[in-house]
Tab-separated table of N, CA and C in Angstrom:
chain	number	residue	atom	x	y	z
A	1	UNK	N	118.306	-41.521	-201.206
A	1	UNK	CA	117.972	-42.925	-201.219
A	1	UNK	C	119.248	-43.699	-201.541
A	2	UNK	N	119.265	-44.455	-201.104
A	2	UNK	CA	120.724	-45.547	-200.919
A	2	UNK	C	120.723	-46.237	-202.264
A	3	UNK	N	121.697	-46.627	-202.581
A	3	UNK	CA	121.756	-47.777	-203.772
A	3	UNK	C	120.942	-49.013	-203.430
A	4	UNK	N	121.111	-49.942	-203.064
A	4	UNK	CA	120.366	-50.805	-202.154
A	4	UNK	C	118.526	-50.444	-202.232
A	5	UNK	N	118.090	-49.686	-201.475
A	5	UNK	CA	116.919	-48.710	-201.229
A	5	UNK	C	116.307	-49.042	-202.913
A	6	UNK	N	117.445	-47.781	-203.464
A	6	UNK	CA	116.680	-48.253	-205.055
A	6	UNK	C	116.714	-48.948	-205.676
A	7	UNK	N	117.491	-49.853	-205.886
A	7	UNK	CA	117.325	-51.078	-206.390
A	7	UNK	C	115.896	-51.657	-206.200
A	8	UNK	N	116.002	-51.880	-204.457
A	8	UNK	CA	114.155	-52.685	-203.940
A	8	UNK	C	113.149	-52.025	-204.316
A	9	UNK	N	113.343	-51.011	-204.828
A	9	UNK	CA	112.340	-49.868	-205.007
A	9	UNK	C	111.714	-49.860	-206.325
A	10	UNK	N	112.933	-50.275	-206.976
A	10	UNK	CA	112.852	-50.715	-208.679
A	10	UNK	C	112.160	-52.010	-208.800
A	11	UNK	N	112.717	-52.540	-208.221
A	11	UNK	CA	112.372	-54.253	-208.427
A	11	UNK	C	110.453	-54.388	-207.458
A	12	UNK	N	110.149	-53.404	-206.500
A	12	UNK	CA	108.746	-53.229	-206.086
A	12	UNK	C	108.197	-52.876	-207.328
A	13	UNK	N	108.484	-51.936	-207.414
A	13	UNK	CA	107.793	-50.862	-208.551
A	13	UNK	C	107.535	-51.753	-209.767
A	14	UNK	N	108.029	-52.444	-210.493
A	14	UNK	CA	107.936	-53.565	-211.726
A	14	UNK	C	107.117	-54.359	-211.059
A	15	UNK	N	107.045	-54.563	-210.118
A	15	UNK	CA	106.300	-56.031	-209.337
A	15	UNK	C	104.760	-55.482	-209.763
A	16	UNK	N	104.592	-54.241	-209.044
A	16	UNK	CA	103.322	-53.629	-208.435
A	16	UNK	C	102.734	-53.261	-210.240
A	17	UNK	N	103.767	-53.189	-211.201
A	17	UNK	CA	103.097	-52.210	-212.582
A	17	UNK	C	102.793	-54.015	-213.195
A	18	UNK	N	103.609	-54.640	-213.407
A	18	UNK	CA	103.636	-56.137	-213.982
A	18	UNK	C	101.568	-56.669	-212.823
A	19	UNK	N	101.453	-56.630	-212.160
A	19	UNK	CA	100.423	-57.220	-211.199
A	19	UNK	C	99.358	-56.014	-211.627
A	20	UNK	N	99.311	-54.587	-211.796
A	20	UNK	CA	98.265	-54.021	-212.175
A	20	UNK	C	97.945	-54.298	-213.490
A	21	UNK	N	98.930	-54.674	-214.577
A	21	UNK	CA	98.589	-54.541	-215.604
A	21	UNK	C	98.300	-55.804	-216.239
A	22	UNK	N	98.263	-57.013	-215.826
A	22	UNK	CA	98.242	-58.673	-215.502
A	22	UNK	C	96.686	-58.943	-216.844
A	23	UNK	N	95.837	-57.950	-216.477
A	23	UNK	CA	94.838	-58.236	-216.791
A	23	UNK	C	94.168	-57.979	-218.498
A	24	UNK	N	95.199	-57.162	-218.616
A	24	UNK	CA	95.654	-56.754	-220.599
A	24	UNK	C	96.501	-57.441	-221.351
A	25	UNK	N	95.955	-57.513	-222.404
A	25	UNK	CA	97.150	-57.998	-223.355
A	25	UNK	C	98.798	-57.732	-223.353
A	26	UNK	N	99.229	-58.413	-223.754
A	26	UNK	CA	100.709	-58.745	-223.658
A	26	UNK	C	100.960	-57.111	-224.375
A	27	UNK	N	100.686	-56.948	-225.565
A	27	UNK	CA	100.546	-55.764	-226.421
A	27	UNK	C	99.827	-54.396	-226.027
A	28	UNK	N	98.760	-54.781	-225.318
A	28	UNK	CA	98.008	-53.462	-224.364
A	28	UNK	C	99.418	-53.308	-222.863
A	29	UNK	N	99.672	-54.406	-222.507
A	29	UNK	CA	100.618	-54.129	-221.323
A	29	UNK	C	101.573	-53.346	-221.746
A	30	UNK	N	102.255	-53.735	-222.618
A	30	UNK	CA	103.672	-53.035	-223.064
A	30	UNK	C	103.637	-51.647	-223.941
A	31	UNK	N	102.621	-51.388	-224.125
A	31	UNK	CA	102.220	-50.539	-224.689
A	31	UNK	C	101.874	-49.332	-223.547
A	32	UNK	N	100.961	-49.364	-222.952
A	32	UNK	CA	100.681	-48.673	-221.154
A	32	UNK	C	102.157	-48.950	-220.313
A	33	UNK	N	102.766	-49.870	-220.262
A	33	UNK	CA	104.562	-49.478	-219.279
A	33	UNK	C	105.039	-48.578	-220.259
A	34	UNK	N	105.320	-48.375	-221.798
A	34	UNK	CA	105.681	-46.906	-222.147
A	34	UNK	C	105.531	-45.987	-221.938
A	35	UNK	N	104.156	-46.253	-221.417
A	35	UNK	CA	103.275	-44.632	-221.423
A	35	UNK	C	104.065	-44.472	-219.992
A	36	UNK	N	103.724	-45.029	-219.096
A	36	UNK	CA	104.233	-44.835	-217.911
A	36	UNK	C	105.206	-44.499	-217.794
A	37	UNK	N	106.422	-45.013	-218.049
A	37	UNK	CA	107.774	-44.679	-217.544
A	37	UNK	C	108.074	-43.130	-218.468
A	38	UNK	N	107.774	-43.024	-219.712
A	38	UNK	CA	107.462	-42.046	-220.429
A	38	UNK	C	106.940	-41.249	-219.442
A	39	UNK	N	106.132	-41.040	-218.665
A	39	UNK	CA	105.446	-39.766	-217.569
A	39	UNK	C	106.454	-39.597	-217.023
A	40	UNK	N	107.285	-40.873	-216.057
A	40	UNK	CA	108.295	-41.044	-214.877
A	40	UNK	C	109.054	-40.173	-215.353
A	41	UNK	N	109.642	-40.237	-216.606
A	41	UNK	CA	111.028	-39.787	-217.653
A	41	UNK	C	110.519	-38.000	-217.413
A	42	UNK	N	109.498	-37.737	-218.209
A	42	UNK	CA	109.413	-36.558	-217.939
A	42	UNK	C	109.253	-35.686	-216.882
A	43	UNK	N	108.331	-36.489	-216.406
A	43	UNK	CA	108.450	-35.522	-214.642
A	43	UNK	C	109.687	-35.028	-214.312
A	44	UNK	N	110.722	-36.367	-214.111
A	44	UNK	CA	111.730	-35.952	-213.411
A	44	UNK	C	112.618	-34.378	-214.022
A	45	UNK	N	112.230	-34.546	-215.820
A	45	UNK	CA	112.993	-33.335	-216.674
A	45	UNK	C	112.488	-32.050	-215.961
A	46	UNK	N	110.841	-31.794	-215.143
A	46	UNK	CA	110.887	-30.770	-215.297
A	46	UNK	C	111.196	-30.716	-213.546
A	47	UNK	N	111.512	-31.434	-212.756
A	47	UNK	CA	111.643	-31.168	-210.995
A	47	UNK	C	112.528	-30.042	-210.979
A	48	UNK	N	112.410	-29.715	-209.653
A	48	UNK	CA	113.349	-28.163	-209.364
A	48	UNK	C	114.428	-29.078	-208.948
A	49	UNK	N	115.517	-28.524	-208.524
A	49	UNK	CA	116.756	-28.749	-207.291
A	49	UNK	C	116.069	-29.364	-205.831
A	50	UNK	N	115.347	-28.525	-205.504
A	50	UNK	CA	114.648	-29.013	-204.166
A	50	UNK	C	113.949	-30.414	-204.374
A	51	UNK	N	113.095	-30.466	-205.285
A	51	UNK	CA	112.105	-31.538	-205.492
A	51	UNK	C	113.175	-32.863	-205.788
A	52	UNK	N	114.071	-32.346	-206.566
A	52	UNK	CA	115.186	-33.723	-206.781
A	52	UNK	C	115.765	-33.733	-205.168
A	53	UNK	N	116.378	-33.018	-204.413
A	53	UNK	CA	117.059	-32.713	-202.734
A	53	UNK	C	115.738	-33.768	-201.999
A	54	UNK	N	114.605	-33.977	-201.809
A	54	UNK	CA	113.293	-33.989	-201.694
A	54	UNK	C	113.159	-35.881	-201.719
A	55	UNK	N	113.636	-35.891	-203.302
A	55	UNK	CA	113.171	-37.217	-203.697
A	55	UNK	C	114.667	-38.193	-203.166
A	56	UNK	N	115.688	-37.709	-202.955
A	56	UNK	CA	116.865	-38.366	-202.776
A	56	UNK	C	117.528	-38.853	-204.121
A	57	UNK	N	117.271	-38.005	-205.125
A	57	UNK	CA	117.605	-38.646	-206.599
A	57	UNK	C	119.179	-38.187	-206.483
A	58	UNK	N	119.994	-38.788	-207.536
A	58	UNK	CA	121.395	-39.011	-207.656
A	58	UNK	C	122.039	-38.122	-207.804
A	59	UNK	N	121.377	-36.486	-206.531
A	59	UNK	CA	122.058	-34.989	-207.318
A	59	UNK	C	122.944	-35.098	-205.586
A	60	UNK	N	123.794	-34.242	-205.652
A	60	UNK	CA	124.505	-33.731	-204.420
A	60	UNK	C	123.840	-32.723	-204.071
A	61	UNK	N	123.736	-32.444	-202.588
A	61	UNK	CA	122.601	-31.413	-202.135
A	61	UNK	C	123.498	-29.826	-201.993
A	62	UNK	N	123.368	-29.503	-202.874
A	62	UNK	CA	124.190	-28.173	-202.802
A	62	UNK	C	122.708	-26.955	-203.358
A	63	UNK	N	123.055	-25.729	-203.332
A	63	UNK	CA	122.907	-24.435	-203.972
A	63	UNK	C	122.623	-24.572	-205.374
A	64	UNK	N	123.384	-24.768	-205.810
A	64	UNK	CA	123.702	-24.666	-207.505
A	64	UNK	C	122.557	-24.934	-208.094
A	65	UNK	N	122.475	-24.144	-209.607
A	65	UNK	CA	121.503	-24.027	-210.201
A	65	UNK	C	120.949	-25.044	-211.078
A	66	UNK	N	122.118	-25.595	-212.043
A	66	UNK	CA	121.901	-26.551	-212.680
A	66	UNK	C	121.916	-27.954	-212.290
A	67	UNK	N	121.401	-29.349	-212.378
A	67	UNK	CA	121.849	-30.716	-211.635
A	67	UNK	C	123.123	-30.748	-212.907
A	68	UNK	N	123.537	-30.964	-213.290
A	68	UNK	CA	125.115	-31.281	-214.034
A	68	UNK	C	125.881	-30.176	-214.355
A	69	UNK	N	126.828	-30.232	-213.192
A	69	UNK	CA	127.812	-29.471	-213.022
A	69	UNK	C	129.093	-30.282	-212.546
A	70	UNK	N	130.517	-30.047	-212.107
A	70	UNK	CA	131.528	-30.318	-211.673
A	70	UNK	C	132.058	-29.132	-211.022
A	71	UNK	N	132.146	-29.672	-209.467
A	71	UNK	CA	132.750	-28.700	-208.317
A	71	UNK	C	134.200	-28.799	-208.590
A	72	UNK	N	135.018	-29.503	-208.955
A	72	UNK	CA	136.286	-29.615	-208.753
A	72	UNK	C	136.356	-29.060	-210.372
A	73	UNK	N	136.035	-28.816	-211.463
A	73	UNK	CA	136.336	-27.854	-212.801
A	73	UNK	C	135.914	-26.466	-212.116
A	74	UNK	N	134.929	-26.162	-211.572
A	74	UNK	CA	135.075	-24.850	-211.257
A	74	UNK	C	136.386	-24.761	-210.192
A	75	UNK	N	136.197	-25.625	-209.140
A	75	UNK	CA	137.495	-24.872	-208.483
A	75	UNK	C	138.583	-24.722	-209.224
A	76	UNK	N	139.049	-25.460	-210.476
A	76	UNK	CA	140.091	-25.445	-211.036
A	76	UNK	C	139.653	-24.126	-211.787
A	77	UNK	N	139.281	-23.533	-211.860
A	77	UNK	CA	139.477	-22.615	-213.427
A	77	UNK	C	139.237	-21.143	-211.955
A	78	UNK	N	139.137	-21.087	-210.596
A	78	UNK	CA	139.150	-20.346	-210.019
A	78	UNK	C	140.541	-19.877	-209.426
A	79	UNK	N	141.377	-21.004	-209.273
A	79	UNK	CA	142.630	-21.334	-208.759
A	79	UNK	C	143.413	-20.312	-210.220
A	80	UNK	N	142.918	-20.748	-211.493
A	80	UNK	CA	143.778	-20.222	-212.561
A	80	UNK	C	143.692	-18.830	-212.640
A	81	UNK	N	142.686	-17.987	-212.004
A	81	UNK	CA	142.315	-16.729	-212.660
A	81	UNK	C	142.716	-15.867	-211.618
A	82	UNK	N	143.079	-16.650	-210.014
A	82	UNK	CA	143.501	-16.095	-208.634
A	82	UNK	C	144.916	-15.228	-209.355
A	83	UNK	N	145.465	-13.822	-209.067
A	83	UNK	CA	146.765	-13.513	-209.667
A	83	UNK	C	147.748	-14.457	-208.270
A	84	UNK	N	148.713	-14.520	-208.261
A	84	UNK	CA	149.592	-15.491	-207.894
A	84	UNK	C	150.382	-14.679	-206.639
């Protein structure tokens, strides 16, 4: 998903939670958008690689196991251990 993309996506998404929740207290509202984004927050902790590849979230589409890594520290510490 593009920068752009999410941004509108963000700014929908508040539109659509602000308009469902219109009908509760100021204090019941803000109270239920915790809960919510709280779900959002966690979901994303437990997605695979694919499911993030999937959603277009802010990973590079590679192999690799973990989402936070650095390709250019591994190549460096591969370059060091090459004998010469």
């Amino acid at each position: 998903m593009k920068e752009e993309e999410r941004k509108s996506y963000k700014a929908d998404f508040k539109k659509a939670m602000d308009k469902n929740l219109a009908s509760l207290s100021q204090e019941d509202r803000n109270k239920r958008k915790k809960e919510i984004l709280e779900v959002i927050a966690n979901k994303k902790k437990t997605m695979t690689m694919k499911e993030y590849r999937e959603e277009g979230l802010d990973l590079h589409d590679c192999a690799c196991e973990g989402p936070f890594h650095d390709h250019e520290k591994k190549g460096k510490k591969r370059e060091k251990t090459k004998p010469s």
